[in-house]
Coordinates of C-alpha atoms in Angstrom, one line a residue:
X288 CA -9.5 -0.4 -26.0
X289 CA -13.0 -1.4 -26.2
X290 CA -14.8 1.8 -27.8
X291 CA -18.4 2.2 -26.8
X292 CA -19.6 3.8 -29.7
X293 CA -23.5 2.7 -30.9
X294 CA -24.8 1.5 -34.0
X295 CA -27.9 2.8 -35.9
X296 CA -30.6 0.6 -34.7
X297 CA -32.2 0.4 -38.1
X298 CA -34.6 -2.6 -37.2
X299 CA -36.3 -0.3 -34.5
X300 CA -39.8 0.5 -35.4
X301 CA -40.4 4.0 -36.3
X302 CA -43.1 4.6 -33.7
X303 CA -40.7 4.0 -30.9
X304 CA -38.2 6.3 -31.3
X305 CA -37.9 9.1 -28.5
X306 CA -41.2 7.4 -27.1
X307 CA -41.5 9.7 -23.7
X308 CA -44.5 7.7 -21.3
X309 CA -46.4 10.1 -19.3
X310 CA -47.3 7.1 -16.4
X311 CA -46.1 3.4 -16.3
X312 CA -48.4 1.3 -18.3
X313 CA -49.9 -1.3 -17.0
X314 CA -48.5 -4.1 -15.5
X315 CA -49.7 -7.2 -16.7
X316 CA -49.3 -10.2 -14.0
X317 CA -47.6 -13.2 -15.0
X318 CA -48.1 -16.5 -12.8
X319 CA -44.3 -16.7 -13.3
X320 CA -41.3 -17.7 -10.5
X321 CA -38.7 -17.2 -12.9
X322 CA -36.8 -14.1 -15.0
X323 CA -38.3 -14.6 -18.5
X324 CA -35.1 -14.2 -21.0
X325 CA -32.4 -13.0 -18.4
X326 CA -30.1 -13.4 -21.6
X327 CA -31.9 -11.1 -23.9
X328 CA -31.5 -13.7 -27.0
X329 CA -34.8 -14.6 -27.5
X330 CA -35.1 -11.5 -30.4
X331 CA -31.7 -11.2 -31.9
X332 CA -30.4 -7.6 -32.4
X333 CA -32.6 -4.1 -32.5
X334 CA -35.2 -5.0 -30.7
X335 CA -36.6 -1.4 -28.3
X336 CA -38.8 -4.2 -25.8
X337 CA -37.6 -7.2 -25.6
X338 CA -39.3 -10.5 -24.7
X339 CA -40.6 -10.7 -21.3
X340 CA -39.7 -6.9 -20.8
X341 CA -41.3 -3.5 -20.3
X342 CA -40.2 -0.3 -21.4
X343 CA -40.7 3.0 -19.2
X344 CA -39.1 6.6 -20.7
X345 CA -37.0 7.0 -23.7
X346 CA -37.5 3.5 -25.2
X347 CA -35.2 4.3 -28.0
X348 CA -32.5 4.3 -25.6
X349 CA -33.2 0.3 -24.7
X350 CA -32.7 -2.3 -27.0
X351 CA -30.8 -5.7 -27.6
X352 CA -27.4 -6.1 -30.2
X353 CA -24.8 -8.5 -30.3
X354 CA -21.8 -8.8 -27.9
X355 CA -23.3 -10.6 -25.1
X356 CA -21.9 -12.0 -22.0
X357 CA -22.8 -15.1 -22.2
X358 CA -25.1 -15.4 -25.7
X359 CA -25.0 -13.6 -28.6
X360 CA -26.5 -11.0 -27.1
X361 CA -27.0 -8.1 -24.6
X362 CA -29.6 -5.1 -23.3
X363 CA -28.2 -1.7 -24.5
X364 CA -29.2 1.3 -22.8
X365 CA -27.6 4.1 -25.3
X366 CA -28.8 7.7 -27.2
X367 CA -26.9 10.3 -28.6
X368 CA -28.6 12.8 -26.3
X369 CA -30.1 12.3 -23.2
X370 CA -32.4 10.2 -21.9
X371 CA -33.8 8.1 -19.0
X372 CA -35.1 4.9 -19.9
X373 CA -36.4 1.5 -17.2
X374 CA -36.2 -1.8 -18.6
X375 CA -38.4 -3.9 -16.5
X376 CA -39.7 -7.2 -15.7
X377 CA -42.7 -7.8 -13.1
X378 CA -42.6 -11.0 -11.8
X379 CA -45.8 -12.7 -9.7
X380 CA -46.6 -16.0 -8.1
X381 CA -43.2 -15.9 -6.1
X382 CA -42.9 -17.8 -3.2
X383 CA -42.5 -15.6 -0.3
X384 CA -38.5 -15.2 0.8
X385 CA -35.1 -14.1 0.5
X386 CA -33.9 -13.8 -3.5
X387 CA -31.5 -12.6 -5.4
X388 CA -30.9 -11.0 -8.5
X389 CA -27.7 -11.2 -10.1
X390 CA -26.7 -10.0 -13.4
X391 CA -23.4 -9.3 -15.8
X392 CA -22.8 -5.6 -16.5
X393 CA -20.8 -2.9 -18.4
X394 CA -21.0 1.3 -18.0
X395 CA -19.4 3.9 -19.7
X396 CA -19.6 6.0 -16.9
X397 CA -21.6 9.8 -16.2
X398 CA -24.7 9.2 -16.1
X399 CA -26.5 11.0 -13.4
X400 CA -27.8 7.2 -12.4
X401 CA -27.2 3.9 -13.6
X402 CA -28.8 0.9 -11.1
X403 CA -30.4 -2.2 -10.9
X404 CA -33.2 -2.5 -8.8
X405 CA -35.5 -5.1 -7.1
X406 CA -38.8 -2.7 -6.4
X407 CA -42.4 -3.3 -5.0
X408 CA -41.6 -6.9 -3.4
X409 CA -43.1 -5.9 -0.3
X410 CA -40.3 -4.9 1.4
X411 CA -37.5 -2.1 1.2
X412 CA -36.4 -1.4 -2.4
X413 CA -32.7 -2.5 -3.2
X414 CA -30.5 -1.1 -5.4
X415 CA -27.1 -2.1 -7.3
X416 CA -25.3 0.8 -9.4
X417 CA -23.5 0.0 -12.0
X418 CA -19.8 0.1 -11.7
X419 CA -17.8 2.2 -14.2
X420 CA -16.3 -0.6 -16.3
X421 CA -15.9 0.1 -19.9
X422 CA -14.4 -3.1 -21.2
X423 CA -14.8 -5.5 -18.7
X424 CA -17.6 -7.2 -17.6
X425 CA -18.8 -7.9 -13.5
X426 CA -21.2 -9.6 -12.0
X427 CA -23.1 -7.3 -9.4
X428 CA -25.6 -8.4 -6.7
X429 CA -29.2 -7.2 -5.5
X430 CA -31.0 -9.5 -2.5
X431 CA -34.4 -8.3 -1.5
X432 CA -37.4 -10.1 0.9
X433 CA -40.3 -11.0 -1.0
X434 CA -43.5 -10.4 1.2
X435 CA -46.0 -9.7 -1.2
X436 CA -45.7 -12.8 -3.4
X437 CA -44.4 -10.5 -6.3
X438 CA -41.6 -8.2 -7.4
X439 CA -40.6 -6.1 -10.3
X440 CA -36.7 -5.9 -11.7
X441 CA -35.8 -2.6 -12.9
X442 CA -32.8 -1.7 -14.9
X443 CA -32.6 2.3 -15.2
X444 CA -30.5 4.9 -16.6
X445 CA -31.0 8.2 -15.5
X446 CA -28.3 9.5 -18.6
X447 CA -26.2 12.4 -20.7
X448 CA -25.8 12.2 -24.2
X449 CA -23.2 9.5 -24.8
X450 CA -23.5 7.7 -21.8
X451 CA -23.9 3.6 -22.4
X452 CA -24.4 0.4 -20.1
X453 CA -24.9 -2.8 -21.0
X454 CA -26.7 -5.9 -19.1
X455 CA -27.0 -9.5 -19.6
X456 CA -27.4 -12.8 -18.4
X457 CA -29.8 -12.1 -15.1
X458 CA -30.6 -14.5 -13.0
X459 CA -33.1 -14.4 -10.1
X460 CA -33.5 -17.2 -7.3
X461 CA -33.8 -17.9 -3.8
X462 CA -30.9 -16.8 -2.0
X463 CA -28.8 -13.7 0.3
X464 CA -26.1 -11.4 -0.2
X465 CA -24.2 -8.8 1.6
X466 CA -21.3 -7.9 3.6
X467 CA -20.2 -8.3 7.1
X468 CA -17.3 -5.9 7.2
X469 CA -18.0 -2.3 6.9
X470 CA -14.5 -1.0 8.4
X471 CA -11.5 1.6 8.6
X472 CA -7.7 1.9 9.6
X473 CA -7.4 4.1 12.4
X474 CA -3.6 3.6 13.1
X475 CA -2.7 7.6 12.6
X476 CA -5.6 8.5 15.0
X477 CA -3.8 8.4 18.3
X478 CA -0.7 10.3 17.2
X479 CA -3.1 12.8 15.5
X480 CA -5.0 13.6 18.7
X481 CA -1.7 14.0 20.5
X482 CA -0.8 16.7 18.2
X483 CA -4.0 18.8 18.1
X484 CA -5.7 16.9 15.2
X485 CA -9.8 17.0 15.8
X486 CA -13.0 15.2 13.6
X487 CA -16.0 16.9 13.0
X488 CA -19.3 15.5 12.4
X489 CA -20.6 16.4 8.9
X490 CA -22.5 19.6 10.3
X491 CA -19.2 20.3 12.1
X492 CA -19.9 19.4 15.8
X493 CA -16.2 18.2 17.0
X494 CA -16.2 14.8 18.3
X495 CA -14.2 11.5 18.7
X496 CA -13.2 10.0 15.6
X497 CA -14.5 6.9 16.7
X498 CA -18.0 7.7 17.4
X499 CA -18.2 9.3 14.2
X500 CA -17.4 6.5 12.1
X501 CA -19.4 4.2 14.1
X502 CA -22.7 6.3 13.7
X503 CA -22.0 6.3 9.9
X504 CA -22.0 2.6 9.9
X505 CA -18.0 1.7 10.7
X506 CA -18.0 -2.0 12.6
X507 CA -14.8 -3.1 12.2
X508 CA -11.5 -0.6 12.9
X509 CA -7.7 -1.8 12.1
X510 CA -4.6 -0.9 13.4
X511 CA -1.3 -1.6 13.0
X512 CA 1.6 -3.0 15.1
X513 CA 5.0 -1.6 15.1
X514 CA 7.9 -3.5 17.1
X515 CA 9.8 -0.6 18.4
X516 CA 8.8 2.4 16.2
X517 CA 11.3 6.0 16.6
X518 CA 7.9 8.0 17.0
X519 CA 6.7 5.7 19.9
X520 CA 3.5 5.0 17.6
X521 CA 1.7 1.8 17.2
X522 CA 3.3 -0.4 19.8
X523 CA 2.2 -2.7 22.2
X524 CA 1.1 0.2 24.3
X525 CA -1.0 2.4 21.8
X526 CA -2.6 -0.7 20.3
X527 CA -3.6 -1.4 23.8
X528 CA -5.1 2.1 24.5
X529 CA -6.8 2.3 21.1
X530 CA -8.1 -1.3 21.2
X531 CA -10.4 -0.4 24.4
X532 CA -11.9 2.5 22.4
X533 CA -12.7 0.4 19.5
X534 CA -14.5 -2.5 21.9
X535 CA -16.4 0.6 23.6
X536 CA -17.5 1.5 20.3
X537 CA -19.2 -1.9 19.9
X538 CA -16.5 -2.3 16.9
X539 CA -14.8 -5.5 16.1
X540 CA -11.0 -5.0 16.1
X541 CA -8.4 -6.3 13.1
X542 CA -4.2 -6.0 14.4
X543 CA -2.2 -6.0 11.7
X544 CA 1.6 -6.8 12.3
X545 CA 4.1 -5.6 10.3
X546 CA 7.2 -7.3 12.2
X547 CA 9.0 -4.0 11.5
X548 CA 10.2 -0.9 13.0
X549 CA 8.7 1.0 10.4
X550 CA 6.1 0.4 7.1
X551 CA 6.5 -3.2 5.7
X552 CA 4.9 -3.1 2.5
X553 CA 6.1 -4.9 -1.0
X554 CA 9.0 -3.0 -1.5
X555 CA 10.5 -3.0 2.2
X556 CA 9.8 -6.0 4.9
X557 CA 12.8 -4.5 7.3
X558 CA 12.9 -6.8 10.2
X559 CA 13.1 -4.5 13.7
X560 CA 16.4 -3.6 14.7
X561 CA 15.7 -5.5 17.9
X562 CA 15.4 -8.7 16.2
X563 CA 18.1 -7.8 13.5
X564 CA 21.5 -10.5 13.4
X565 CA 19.0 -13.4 14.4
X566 CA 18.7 -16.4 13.1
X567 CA 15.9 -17.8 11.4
X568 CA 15.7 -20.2 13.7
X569 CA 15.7 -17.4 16.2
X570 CA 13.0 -15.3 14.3
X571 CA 10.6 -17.8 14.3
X572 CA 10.6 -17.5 18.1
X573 CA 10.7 -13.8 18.2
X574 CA 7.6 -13.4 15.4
X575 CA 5.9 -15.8 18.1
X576 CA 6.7 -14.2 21.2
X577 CA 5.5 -10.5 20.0
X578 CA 2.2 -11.9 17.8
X579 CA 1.5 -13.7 21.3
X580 CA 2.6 -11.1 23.6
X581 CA 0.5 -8.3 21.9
X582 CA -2.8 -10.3 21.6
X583 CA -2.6 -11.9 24.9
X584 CA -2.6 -8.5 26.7
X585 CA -5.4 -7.4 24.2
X586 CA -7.1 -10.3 25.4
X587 CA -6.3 -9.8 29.3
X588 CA -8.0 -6.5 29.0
X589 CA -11.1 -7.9 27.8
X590 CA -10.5 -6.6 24.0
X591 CA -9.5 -9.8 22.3
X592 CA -8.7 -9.2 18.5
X593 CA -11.3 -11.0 15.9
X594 CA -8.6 -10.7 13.3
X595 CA -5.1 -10.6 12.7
X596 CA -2.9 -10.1 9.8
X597 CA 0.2 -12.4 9.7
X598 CA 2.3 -9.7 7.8
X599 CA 1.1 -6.6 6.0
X600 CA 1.2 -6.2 2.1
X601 CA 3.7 -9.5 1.9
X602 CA 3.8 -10.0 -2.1
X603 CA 7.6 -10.9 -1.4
X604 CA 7.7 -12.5 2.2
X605 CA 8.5 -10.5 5.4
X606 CA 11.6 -10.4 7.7
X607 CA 14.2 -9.7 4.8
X608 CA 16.1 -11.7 3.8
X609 CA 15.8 -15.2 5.6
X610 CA 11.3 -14.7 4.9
X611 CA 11.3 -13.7 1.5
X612 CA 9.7 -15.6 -1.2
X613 CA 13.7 -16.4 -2.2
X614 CA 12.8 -19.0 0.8
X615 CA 9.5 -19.9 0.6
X616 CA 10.2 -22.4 3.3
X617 CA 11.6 -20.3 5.6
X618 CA 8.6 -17.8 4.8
X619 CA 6.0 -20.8 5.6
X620 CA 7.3 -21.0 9.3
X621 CA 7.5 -17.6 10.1
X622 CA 3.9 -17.3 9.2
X623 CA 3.0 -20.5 10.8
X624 CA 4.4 -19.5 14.1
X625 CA 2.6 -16.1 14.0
X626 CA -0.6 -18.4 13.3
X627 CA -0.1 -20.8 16.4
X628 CA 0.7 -17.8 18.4
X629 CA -2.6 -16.5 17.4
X630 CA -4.8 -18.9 17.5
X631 CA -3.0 -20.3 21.3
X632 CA -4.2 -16.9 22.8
X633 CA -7.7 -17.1 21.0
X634 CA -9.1 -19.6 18.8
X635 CA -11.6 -17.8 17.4
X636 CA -9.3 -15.5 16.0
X637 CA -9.3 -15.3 12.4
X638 CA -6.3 -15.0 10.8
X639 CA -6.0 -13.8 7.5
X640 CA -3.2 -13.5 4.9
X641 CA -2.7 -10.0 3.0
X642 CA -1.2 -9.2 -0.1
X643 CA -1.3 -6.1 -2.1
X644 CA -1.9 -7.8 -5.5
X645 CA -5.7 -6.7 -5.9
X646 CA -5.9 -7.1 -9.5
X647 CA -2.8 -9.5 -10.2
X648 CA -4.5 -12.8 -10.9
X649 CA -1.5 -14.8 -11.6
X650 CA 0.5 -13.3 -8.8
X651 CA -2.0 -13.6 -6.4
X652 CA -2.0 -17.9 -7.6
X653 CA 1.2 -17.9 -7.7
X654 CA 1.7 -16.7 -4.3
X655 CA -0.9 -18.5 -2.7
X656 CA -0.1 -21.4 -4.5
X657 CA 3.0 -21.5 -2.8
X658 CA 1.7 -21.0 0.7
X659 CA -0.7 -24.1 0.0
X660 CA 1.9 -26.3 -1.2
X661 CA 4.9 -25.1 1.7
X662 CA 1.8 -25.9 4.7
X663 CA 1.2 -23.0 5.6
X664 CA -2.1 -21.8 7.7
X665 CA -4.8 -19.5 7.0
X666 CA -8.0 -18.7 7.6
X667 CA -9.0 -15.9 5.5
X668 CA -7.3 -14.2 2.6
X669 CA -7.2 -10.0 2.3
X670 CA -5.9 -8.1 -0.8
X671 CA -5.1 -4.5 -1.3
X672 CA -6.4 -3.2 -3.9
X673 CA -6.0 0.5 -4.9
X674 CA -7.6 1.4 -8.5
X675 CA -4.9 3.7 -9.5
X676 CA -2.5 1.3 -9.3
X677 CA -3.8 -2.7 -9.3
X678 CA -5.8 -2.8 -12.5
X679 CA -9.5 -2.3 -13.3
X680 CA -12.5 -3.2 -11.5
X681 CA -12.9 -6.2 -13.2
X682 CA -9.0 -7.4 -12.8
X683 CA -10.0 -7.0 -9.2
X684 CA -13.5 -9.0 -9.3
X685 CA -11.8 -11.8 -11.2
X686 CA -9.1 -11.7 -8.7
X687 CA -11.2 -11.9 -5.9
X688 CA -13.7 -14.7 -7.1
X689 CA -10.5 -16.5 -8.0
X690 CA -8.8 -16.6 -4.9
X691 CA -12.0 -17.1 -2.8
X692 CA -12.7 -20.4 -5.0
X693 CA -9.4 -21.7 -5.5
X694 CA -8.5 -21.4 -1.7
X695 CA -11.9 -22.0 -0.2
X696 CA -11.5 -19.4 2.0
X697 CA -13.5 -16.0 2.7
X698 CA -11.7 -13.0 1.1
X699 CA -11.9 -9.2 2.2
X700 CA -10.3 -5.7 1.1
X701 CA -7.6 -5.4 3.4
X702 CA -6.5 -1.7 2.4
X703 CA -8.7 0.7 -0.5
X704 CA -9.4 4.5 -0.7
X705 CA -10.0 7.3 -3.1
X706 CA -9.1 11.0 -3.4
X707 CA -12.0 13.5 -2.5
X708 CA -9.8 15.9 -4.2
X709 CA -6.0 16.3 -5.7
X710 CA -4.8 19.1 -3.9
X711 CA -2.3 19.1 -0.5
X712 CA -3.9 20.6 3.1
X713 CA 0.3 20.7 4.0
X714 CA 3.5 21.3 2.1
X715 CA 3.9 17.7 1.2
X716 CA 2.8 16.3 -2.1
X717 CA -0.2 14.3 -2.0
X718 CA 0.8 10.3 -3.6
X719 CA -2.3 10.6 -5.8
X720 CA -2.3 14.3 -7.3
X721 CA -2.8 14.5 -10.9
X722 CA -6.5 13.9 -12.6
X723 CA -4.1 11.7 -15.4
X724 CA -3.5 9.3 -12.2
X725 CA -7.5 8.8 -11.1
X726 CA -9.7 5.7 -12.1
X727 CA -11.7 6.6 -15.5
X728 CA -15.3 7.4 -14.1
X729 CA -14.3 8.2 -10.8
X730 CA -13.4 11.8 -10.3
X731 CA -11.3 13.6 -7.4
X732 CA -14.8 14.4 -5.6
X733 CA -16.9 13.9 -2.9
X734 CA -19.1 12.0 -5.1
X735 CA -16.0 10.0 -6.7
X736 CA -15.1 8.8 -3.5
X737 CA -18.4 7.5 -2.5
X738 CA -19.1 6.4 -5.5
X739 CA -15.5 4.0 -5.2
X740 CA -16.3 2.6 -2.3
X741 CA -19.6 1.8 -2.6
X742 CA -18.6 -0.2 -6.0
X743 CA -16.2 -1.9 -4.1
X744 CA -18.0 -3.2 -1.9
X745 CA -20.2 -4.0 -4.6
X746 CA -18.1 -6.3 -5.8
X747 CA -16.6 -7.9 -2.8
X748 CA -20.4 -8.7 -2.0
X749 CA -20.6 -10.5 -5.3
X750 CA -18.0 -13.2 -4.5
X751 CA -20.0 -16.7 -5.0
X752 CA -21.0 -18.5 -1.9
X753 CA -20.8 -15.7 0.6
X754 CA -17.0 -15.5 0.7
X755 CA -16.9 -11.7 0.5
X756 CA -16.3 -10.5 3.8
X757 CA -16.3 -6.9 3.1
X758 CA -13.6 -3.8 3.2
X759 CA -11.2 -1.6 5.2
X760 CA -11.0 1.5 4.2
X761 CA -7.2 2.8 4.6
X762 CA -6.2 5.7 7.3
X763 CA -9.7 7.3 7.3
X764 CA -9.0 9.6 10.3
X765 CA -5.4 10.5 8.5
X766 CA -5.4 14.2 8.1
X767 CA -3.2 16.5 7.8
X768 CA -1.3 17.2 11.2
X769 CA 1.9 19.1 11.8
X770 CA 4.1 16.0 13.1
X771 CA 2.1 13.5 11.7
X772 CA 3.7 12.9 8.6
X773 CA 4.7 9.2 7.3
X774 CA 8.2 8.9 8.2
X775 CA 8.4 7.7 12.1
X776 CA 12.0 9.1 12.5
X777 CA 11.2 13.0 10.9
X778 CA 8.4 14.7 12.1
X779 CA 8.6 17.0 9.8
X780 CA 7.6 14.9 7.4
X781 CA 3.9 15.4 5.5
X782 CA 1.4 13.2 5.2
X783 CA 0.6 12.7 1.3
X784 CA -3.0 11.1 2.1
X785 CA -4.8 13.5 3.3
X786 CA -6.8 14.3 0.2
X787 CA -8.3 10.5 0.9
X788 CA -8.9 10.4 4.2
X789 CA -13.1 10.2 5.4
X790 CA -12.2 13.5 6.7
X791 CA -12.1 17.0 4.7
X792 CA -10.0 19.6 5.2
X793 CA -12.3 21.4 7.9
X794 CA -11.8 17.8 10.1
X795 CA -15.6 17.1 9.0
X796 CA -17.2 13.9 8.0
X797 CA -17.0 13.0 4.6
X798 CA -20.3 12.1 2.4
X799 CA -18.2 8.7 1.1
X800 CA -18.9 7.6 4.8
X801 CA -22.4 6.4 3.4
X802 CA -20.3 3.6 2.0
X803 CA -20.2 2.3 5.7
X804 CA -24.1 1.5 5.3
X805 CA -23.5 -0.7 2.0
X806 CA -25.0 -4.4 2.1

């Protein structure tokens, strides 16, 4: 385990240490277009301002050591009590445009902020924060418009005693970033209002669940399709119904099919009892009738889906046992004849694969790999990716890069989400309930869980060449409802999510909805 403990800086000059500035000094203009030493190598270790750089606040806290990224070495923020310290760069002579700054980082964790900025380029400010990642490094994002012919990086830490980042190898030039998908699964919602459930604005004005989401930023909702579920949930019907809510919204719509009665996920891919005895033969007809028979009355309604999942979460095929990966195959023609079905209602559909192999690297090849080589169609590629269960943050980054350059294709977070706290709002236990299970850095609060997403995104927006789509957010309007629970066939059942929904426990709007209004 990497330990972030500091060394003495013994090279730093005397007069520096616990150096508090009263005002920012003065800038002094450099006829420059590019980031003078991004790397931090041009002084070797110890040094409080490096070349090319200003220091603003505790300037003890800032200085270079070895362990870089890239080079030898890196930009440590660091004290043994606290501080707040800017490490900037002011550049001039820039060529009015769109740029972007990207850089390598590393954080600890707890400070009260820990960013890169872009600031006084003419336009609005932008902002990175840091991710918590201890050990591994990530490459983060910040695009801003440069109007004024000038702009000033900023790194700051706004920190406790203890707390660390590191930063290295920037980069600044021409360029955009961001993320079209800003979106949710609503799949509980319509069973929830049928028994009672309500959503609350943030100052607790009850409202549709829908509106609420959209006017915190929500474009793009998902829902999920059931063949013949016991509760009468998430069929053809429902999916209609919620589907013409979603388009009034002004939302985008994502179905994803399950091609089950129930949850298919990696450890079950049932295949619906209607459809049970068939042959594969036979089943290659049936996943093409229902894929077309759903999304061709979505489109004779006027709400045609602009994505669809081929399968949910399938790490090990779907349709047990004739579509598992046992039969890869096999598994390529079911999923081809749920991609011609799509694309002969719509062919603008997208149609993305999903598996729930967020921060599996060599799984996520190997599977993909195997599609590739067995024909089978895609357009865009979606991953799960919980933290408490598919590695760290930069497991998942590498993952994502990975795929999105190996395949070609755009990549997005098909499912994510976070506890706002650990205890239950019913008798059921919650899946994620113990602090021992939560990501390091990200604690079971309000502020944890906006803090999640918004590093998520983060890092989906950092995917090279614009292939980060963006994020769902999974069940956000799933609270806890008497009959609501997760099993379709006992509705006594509890829910066990409740404590991450975008909801609280009064029905209100949750702060991590500002993650909507990322990049």
């Amino acid at each position: 385990m990497f330990h972030p403990r500091r060394t003495l800086r013994a090279l730093l000059l005397p007069l520096t240490a616990g150096l508090a500035l009263t005002a920012l000094p003065a800038q002094t203009a450099r006829a420059a277009s590019t980031l003078a030493n991004g790397g931090f190598e041009s002084d070797g270790t110890g040094v409080a301002v490096p070349a090319g750089w200003s220091e603003y606040g505790t300037a003890a806290a800032s200085y270079t050591e070895s362990g870089g990224h890239g080079g030898s070495y890196r930009l440590t923020h660091y004290s043994s009590s606290a501080y707040k310290v800017e490490t900037y760069q002011y550049l001039s002579g820039l060529t009015n445009g769109n740029y972007k700054l990207t850089a390598w980082v590393r954080s600890g964790g707890g400070q009260n902020s820990a960013y890169i900025a872009l600031k006084n380029c003419g336009g609005t400010d932008q902002r990175t924060d840091l991710p918590v990642s201890p050990s591994g490094w990530l490459h983060i994002v910040v695009p801003v418009k440069v109007t004024t012919n000038q702009c000033t990086i900023s790194i700051n830490s706004d920190a406790n005693a203890g707390n660390w980042i590191n930063v290295d190898d920037l980069a600044f030039a021409s360029g955009t970033s961001g993320t079209s998908i800003k979106g949710s699964d609503v799949s509980s919602l319509a069973k929830s209002e049928a028994l009672g459930g309500t959503y609350k604005t943030s100052s607790g004005t009850t409202g549709d669940a829908l509106a609420i989401l959209k006017s915190a930023g929500q474009n793009y909702a998902r829902v999920k399709v059931w063949v013949d579920a016991a509760d009468g949930y998430n069929g053809r019907t429902q999916v209609l119904a919620m589907a013409k809510r979603i388009k009034a919204q002004g939302m985008k719509l994502l179905v994803d099919f399950h091609y089950s009665d129930t949850w298919a996920d990696p450890g079950a891919q049932t295949k619906p009892a209607a459809w049970s005895g068939h042959s594969y033969s036979q089943l290659k007809t049936d996943v093409y009738q229902h894929t077309y028979d759903v999304l061709n009355a979505l489109k004779a309604q006027g709400t045609t889906a602009d994505m669809v999942q081929v399968g949910n979460e399938i790490n090990g095929g779907m349709l047990w046992s004739e579509g598992s990966t046992d039969h890869w195959s096999q598994l390529a023609g079911l999923l081809n004849s749920g991609y011609s079905a799509v694309k002969a209602v719509s062919s603008s559909t997208q149609v993305a694969l999903h598996l729930a192999k967020g921060g599996d690297l060599s799984g996520t090849r190997w599977w993909f790999d195997n599609a590739v080589a067995n024909g089978v169609n895609f357009d865009v590629i979606g991953l799960s990716y919980y933290g408490y269960w598919h590695g760290s943050l930069s497991d998942f980054q590498t993952t994502l890069d990975d795929a999105a350059s190996r395949y070609g294709k755009p990549v997005f977070v098909a499912e994510t989400a976070y506890p706002f706290r650990l205890d239950s709002d019913d008798s059921y236990e919650n899946i994620i309930d113990l602090s021992g299970e939560l990501v390091p850095g990200y604690p079971a609060t309000t502020a944890g869980q906006t803090r999640w997403m918004n590093d998520v995104a983060s890092i989906v927006e950092a995917v090279p060449n614009g292939r980060g789509l963006g994020a769902f957010y999974w069940e956000s309007t799933w609270t806890a409802v008497t009959g609501n629970g997760w099993d379709p066939t006992d509705s006594s059942s509890g829910n066990g999510w409740e404590n991450q929904a975008l909801f609280d426990y009064d029905n209100k709007a949750q702060p991590a909805m500002a993650w909507f209004g990322h990049r």
